[in-house]
Short mmCIF file of C-alpha atoms and ligand atoms in Angstrom, two decimals:
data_model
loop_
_atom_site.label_atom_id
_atom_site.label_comp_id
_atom_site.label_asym_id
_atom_site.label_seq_id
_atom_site.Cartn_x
_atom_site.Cartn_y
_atom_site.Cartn_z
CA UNK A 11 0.00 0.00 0.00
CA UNK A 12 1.49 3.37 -0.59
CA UNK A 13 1.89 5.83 2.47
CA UNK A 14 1.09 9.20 3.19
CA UNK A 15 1.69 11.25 6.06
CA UNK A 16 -0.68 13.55 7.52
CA UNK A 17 0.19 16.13 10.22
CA UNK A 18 -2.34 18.23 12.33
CA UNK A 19 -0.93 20.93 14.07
CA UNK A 20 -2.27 22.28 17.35
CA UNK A 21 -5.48 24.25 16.72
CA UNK A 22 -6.39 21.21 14.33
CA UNK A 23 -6.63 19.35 16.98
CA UNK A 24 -7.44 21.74 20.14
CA UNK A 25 -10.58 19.56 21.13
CA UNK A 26 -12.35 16.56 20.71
CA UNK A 27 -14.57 18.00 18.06
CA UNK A 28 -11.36 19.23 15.97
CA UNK A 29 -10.05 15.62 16.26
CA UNK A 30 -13.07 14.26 15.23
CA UNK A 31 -13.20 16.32 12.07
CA UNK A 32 -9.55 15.73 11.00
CA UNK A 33 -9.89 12.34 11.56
CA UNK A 34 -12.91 12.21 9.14
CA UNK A 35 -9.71 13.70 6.36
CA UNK A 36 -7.72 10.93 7.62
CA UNK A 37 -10.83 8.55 7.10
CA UNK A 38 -11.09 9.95 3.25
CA UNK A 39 -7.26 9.26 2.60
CA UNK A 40 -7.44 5.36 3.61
CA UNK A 41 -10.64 4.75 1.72
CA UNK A 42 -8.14 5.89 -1.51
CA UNK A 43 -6.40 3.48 -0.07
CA UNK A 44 -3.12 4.62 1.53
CA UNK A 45 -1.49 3.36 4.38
CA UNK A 46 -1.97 6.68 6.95
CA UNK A 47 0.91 8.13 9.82
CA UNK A 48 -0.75 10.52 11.10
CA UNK A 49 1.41 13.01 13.10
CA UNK A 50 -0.14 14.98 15.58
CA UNK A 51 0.35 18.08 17.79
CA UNK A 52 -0.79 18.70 21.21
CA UNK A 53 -3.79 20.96 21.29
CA UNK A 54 -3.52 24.45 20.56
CA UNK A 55 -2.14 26.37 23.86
CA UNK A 56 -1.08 23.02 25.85
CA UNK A 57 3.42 23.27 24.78
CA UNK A 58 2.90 26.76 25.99
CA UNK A 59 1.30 26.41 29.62
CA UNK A 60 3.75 23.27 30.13
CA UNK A 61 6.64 25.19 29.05
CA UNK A 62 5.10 27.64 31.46
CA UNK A 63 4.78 25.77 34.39
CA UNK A 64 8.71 24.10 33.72
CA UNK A 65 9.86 28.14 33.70
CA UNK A 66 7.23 28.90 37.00
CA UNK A 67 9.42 25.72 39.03
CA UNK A 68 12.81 26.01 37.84
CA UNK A 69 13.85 29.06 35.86
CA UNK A 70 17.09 27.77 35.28
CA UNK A 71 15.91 24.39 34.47
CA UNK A 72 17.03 20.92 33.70
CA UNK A 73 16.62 20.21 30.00
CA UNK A 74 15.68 16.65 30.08
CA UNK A 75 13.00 17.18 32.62
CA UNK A 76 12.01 19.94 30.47
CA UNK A 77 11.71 17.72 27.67
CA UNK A 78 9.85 15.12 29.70
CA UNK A 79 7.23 17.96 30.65
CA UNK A 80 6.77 19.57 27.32
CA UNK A 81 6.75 16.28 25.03
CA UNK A 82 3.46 15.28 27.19
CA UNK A 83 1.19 17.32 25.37
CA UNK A 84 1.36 15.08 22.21
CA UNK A 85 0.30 11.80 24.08
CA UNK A 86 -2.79 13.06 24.88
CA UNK A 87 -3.67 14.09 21.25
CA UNK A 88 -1.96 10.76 19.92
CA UNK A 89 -4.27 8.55 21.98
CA UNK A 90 -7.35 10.44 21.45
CA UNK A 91 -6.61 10.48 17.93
CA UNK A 92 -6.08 6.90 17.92
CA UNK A 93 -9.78 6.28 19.72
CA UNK A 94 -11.15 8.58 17.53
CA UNK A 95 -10.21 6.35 14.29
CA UNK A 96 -11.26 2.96 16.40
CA UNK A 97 -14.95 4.73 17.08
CA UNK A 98 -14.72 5.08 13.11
CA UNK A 99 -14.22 1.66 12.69
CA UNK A 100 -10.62 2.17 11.61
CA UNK A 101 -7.94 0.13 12.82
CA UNK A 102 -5.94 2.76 14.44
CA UNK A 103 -3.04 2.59 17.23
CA UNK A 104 -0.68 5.68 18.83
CA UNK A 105 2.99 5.06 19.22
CA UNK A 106 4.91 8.29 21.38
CA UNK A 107 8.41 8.96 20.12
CA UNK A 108 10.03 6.36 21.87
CA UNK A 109 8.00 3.31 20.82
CA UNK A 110 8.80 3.46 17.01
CA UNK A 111 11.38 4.22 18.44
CA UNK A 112 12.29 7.81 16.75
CA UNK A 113 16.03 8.21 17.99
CA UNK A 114 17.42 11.81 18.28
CA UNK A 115 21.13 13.31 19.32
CA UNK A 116 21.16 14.25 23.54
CA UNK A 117 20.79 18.18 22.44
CA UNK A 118 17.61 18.22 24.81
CA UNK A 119 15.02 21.00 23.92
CA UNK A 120 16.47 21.03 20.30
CA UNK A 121 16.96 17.69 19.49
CA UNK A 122 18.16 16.25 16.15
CA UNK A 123 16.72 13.28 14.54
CA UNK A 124 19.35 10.41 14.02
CA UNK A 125 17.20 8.00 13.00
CA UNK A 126 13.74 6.07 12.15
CA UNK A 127 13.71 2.48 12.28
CA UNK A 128 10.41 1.25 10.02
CA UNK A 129 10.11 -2.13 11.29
CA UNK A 130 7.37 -1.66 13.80
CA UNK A 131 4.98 0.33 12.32
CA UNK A 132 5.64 -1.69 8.85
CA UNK A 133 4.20 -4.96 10.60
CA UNK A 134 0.95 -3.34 12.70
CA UNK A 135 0.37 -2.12 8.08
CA UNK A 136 1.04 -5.60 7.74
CA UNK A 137 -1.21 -6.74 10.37
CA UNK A 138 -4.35 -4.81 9.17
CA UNK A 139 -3.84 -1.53 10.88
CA UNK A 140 -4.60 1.30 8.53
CA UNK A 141 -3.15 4.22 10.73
CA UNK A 142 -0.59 4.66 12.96
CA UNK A 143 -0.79 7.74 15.13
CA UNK A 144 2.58 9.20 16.01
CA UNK A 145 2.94 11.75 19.16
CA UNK A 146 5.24 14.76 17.08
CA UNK A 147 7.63 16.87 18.43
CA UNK A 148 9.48 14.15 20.47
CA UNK A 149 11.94 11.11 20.33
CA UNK A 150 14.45 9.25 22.65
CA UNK A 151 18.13 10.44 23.18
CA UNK A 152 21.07 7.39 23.13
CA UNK A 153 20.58 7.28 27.03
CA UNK A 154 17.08 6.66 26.78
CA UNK A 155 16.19 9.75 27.87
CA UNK A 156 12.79 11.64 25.95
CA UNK A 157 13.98 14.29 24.05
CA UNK A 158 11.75 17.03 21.99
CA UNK A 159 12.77 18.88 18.75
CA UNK A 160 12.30 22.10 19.34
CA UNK A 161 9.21 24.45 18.87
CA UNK A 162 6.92 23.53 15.86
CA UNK A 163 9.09 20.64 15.99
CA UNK A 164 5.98 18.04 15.08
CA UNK A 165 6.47 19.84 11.20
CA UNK A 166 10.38 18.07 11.59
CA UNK A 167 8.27 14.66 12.96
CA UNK A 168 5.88 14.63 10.39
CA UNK A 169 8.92 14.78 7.32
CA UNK A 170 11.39 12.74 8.59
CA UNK A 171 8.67 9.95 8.87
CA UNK A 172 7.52 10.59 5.12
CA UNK A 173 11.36 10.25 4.25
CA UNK A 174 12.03 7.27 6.37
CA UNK A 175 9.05 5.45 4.81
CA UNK A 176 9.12 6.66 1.38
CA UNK A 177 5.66 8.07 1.43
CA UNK A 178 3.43 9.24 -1.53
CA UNK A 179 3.77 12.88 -0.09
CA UNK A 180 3.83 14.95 3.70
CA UNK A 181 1.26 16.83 4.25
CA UNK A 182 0.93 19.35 6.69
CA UNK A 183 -2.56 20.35 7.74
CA UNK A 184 -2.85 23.75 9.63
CA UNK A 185 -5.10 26.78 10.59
CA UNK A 186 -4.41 28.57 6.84
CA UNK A 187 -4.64 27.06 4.07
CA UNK A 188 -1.07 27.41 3.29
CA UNK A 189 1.64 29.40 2.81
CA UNK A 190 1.44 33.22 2.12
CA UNK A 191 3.47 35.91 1.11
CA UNK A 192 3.65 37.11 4.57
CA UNK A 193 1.88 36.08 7.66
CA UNK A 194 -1.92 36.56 6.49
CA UNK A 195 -2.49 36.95 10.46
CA UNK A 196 -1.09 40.91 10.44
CA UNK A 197 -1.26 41.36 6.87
CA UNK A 198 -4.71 41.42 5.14
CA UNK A 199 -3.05 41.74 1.83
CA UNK A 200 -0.87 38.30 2.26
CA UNK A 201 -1.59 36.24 -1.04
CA UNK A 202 -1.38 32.39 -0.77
CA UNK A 203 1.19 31.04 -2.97
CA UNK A 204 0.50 27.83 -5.16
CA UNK A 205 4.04 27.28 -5.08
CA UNK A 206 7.18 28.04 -2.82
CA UNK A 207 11.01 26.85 -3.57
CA UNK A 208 12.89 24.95 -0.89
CA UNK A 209 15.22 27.28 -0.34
CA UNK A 210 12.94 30.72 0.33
CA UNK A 211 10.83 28.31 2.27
CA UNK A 212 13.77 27.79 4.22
CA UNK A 213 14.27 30.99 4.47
CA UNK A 214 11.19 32.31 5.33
CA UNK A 215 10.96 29.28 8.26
CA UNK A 216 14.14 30.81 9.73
CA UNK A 217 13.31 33.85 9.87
CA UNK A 218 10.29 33.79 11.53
CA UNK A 219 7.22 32.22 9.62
CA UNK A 220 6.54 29.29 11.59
CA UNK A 221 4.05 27.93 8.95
CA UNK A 222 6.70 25.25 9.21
CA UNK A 223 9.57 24.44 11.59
CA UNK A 224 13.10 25.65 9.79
CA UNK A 225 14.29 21.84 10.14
CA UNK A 226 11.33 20.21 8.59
CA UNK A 227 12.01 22.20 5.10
CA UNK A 228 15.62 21.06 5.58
CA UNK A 229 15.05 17.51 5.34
CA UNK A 230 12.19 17.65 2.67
CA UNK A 231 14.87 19.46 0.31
CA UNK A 232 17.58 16.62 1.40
CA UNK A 233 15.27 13.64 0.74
CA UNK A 234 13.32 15.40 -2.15
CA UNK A 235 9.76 15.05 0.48
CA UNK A 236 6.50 16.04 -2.07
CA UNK A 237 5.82 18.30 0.94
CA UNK A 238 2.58 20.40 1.03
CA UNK A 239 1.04 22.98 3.05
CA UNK A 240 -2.88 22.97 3.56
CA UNK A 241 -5.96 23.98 5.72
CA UNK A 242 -7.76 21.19 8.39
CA UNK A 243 -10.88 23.66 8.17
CA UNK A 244 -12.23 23.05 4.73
CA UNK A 245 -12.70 20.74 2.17
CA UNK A 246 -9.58 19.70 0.50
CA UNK A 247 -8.66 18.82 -3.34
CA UNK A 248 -5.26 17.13 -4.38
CA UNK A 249 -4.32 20.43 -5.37
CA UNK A 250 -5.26 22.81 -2.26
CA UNK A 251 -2.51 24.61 -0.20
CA UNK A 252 0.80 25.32 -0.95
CA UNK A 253 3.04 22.72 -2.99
CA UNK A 254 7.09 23.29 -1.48
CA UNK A 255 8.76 21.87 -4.15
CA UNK A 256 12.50 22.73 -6.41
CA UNK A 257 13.12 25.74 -7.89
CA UNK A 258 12.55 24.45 -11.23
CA UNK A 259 9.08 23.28 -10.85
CA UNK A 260 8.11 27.03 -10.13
CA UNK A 261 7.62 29.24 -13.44
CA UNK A 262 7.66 32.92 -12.71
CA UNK A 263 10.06 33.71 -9.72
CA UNK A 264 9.55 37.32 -8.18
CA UNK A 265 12.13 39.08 -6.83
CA UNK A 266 11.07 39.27 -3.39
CA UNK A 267 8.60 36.34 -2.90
CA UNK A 268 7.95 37.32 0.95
CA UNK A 269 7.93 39.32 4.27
CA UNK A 270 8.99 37.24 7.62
CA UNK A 271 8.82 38.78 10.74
CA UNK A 272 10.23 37.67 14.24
CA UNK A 273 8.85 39.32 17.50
CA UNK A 274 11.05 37.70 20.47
CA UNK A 275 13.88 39.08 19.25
CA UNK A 276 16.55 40.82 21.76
CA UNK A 277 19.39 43.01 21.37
CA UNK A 278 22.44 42.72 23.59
CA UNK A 279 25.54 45.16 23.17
CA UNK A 280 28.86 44.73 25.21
CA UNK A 281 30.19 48.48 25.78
CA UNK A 282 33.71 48.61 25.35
CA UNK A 283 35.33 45.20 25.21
CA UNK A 284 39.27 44.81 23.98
CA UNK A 285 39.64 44.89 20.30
CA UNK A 286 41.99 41.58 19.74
CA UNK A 287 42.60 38.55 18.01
CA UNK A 288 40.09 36.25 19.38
CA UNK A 289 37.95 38.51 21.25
CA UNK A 290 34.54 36.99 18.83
CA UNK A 291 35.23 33.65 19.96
CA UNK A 292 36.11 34.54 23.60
CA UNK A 293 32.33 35.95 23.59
CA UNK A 294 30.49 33.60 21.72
CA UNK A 295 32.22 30.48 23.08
CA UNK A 296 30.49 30.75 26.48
CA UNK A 297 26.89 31.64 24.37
CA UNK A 298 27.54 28.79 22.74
CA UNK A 299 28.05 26.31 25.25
CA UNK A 300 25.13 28.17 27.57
CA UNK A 301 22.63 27.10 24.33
CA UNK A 302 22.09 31.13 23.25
CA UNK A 303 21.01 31.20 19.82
CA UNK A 304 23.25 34.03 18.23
CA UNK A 305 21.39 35.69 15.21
CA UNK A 306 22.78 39.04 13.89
CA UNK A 307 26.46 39.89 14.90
CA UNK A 308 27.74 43.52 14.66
CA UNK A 309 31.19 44.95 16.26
CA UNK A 310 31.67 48.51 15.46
CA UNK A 311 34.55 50.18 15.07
CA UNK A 312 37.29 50.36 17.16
CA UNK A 313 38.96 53.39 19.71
CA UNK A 314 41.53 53.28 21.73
CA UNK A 315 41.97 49.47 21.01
CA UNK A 316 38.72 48.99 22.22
CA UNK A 317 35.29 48.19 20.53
CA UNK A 318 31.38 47.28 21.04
CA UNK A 319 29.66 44.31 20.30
CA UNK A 320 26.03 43.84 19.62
CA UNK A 321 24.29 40.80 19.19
CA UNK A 322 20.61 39.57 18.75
CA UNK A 323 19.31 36.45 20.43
CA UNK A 324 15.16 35.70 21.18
CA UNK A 325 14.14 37.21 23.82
CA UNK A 326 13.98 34.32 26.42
CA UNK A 327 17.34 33.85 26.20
CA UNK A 328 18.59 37.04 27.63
CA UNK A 329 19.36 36.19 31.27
CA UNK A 330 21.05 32.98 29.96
CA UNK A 331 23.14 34.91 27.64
CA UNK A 332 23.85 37.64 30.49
CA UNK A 333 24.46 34.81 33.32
CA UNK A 334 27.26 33.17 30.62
CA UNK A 335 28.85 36.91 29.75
CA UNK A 336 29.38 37.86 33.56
CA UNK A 337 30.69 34.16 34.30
CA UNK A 338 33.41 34.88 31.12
CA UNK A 339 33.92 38.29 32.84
CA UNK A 340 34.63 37.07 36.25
CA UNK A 341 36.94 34.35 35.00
CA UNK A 342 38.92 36.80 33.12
CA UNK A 343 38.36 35.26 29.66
CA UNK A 344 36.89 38.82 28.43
CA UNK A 345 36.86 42.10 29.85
CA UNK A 346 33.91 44.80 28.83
CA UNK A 347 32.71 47.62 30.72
CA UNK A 348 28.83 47.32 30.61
CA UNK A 349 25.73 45.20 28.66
CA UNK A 350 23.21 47.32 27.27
CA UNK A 351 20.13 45.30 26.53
CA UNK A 352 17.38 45.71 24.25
CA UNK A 353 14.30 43.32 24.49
CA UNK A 354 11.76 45.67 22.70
CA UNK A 355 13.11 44.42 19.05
CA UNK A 356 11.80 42.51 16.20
CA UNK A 357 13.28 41.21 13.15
CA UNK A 358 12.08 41.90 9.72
CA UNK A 359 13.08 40.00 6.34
CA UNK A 360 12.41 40.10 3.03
CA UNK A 361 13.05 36.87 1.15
CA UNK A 362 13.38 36.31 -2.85
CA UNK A 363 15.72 33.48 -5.18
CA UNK A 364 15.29 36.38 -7.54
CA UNK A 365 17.43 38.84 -5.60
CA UNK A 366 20.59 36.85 -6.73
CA UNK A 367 20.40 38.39 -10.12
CA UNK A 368 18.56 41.55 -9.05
CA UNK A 369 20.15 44.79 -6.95
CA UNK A 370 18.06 47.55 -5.15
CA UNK A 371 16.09 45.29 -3.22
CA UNK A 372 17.97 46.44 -0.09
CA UNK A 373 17.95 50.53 -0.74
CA UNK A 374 14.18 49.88 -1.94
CA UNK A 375 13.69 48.11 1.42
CA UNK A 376 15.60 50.58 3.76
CA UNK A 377 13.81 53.28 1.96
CA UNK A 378 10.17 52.23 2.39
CA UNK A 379 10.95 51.95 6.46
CA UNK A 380 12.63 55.37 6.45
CA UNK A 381 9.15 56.65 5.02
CA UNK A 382 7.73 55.16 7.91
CA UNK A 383 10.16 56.68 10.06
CA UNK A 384 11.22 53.59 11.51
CA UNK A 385 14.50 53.37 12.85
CA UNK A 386 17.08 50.32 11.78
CA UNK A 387 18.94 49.10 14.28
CA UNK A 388 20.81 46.29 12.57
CA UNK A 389 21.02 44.63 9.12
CA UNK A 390 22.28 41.46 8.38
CA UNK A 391 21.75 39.84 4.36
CA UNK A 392 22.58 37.00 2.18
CA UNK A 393 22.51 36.16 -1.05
CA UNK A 394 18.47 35.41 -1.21
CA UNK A 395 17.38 37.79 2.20
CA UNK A 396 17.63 41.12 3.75
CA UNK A 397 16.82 41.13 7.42
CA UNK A 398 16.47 43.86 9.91
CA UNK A 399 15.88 44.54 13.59
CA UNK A 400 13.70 47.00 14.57
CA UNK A 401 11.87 48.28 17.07
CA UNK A 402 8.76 45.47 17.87
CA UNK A 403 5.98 48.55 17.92
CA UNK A 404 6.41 48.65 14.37
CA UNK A 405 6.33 45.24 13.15
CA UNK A 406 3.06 45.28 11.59
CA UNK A 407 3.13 48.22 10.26
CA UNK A 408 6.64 47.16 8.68
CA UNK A 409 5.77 44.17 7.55
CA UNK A 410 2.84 45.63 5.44
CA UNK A 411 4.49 48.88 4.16
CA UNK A 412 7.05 46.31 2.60
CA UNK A 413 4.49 43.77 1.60
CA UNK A 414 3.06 46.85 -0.35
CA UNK A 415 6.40 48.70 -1.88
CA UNK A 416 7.33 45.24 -3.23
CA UNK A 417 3.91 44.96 -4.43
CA UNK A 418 3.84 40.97 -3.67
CA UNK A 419 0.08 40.89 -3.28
CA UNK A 420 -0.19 41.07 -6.87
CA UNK A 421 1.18 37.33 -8.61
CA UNK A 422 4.19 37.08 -11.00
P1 LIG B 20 0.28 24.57 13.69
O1 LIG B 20 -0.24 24.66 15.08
O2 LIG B 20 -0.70 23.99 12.73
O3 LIG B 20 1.64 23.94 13.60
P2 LIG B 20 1.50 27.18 13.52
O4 LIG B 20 0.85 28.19 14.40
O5 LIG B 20 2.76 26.59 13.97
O6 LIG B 20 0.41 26.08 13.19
O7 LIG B 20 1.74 27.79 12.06
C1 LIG B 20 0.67 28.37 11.36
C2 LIG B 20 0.72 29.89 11.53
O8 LIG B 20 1.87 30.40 10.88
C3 LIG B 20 -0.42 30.63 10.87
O9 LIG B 20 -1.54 30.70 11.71
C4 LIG B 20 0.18 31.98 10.56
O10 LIG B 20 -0.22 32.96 11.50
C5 LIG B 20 1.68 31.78 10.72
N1 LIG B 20 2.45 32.26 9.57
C6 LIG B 20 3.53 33.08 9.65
N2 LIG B 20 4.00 33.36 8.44
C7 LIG B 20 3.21 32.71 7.54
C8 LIG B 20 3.20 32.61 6.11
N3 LIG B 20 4.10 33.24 5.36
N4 LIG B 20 2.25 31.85 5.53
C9 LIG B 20 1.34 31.21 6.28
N5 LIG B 20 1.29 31.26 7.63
C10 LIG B 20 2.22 32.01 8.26
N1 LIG B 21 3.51 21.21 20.36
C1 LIG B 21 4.83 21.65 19.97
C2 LIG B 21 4.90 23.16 19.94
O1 LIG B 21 3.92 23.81 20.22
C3 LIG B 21 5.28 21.06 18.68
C4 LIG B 21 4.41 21.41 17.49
O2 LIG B 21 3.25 21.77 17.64
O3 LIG B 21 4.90 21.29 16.37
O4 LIG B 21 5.94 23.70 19.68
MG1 LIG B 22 3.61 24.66 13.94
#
């Protein structure tokens, strides 16, 4: 039987009435006659009070037993999904990350998948079972330990299974019906493209649209994953949502193809630290090691022999990143004379393959905020994004004034 995988994110399945209904699509799919994994979420709200009540016990906390709280929220969904498919006369069973077993790296919180064995689920197909309901988001670390994969990591689950079982296609079933030009939540404009490339999906994912999780786009470019994007609320054709597919496939390419936005983002400057040879790494070794996740990266120039540093990292990972700079200080590794923080910042991007042959995207882009009168505080690019931080108050109305100027509610 050919396979398909079928993920429901968190408001798809926020109550038993949601899972009901999305079980009813998974009901359609195995009358065609596919063997079903069905990856689920927990419902909508549940990852965040967990992760809530790990912060409200141990702000500093343990990373496994974080892991062990958060994962939770998928077994729930997993085994009332499974029920749901039983009461529909389906033969239906859950498995949670460590009974397929889905085996990750130790990197708790942000966990890496090493590896799916097939064998299990393979037999219950063989045995008559028509769906196997996977608990997303988590697997089992090399000492047994649960692990998760980071936020919106049940998008990662839900690809690595279609690679690991060759299935017909992923698909990933959300609350839009795929994915836009910009996040259609602050943007009324947002169009819904038919078609997005790999890499500006990648893009896009990083840099703040968390229609999908950054890793999950990763894998579906290595393994070539027919990988779509669609709604759970309405009726669904083979051709709804948004196909991710290769560059090739996709025949007009606009310059900019779309507007990300990030709103935990943080600023962190070091005032006067010693301008020398290996001064970066003597700052962003500790980071490292305390699990900051360094975005932008600015020094400025240099007086005196000595220089600032600024930084971005999200937001809820200031007081690590402080704790791990004072701890360097003390020890005598660096030296600066103050950190100046900043955790009223957001980052803005514009993403396009087409800005490899075409200049003036980033002058176009710093002049339509500077009509705004919005300040930029940093700019980082590549070859297929411009990113900036601002400050967060006007996100929306930066994400739209650019979403306009590059005139990407109109198609190709
Ligand atoms: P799920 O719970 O199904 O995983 P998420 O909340 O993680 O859903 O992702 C879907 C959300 O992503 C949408 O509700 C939308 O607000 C947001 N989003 C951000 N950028 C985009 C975009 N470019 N296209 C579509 N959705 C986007
Ligand atoms: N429930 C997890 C989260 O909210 C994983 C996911 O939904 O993809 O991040
Ligand atoms: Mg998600």
């Amino acid at each position: 039987m050919p396979i398909l995988v079928m993920k429901f994110g968190g408001t798809s399945v926020a109550n038993p009435d949601r899972i009901r209904r999305v079980a009813k699509r998974v009901g359609v799919e195995v009358a065609k006659g596919y063997d079903v994994i069905v990856i689920v979420s927990a419902m909508a709200g549940k990852t965040n009070e967990l992760v809530n009540y790990v912060e409200e016990t141990s702000p500093l906390f343990d990373a496994r037993e974080y892991d062990a709280v958060v994962s939770s929220g998928e077994n729930v969904t997993a085994g009332l999904m499974a029920l749901t498919l039983q009461e529909m006369d389906i033969p239906a069973r859950s498995w949670q990350g460590w009974q397929v077993p889905l085996l990750t790296t130790s990197a708790h919180s942000a966990a890496r998948i090493v590896d799916i064995p097939t064998e299990n689920i393979l037999r219950k197909f063989d045995e008559g079972m028509k769906v196997a309901v996977v608990a997303g988001f988590q697997g089992v670390s090399p000492e047994g330990r649960i692990t998760t994969l980071g936020r919106g990591g049940s998008d990662t689950t839900a690809v690595a299974f279609a690679a690991a079982f060759d299935a017909e296609r992923c698909d990933i079933y959300t609350d839009v019906d795929g994915v836009y030009t910009t996040d259609p939540r602050i943007c009324e404009k947002a169009r819904k493209l038919d078609k997005i490339a790999f890499e500006e999906m990648l893009e896009l994912a990083s840099l703040g649209a968390k229609v999908l999780q950054t890793r999950s786009v990763e894998l579906a470019m290595r393994y070539n994953v027919k990988l779509r994007v669609l709604s759970s609320f309405e009726e669904q054709s083979d051709e709804a949502g948004t196909l991710v597919c290769d560059e090739e496939e996709i025949m007009e390419l606009n310059v900019v193809s779309g507007v990300a936005h990030s709103r935990d983002e943080a600023k962190m400057t070091l005032i006067s630290v010693a301008d020398r040879p290996g001064i970066a790494a003597a700052i962003f070794m500790p980071l490292s090691e305390a699990g900051v996740n360094v975005d932008m990266i600015v020094q400025n120039i240099s007086e005196d022999g000595r220089t600032d540093m600024t930084f971005s990292c999200p937001t809820n990972q200031v007081a690590r990143a402080e704790e791990a700079l004072k701890k360097a200080k003390d020890s005598g590794e660096i030296n600066f004379h103050d950190i100046v923080e900043d955790t009223n910042v957001c980052k803005i991007s514009v993403v396009g393959i087409g800005m490899r042959s075409h200049t003036g995207v980033a002058a176009k882009m710093f002049k339509v905020l500077s009509d705004e009168g919005i300040n930029i505080k940093v700019i980082t690019t590549s070859e297929i994004k411009i990113s900036v931080l601002i400050d967060r108050k006007y996100m929306e109305l930066a994400v739209q004034a650019l979403h306009d100027a590059f005139e990407l509610d109109k198609a190709a």
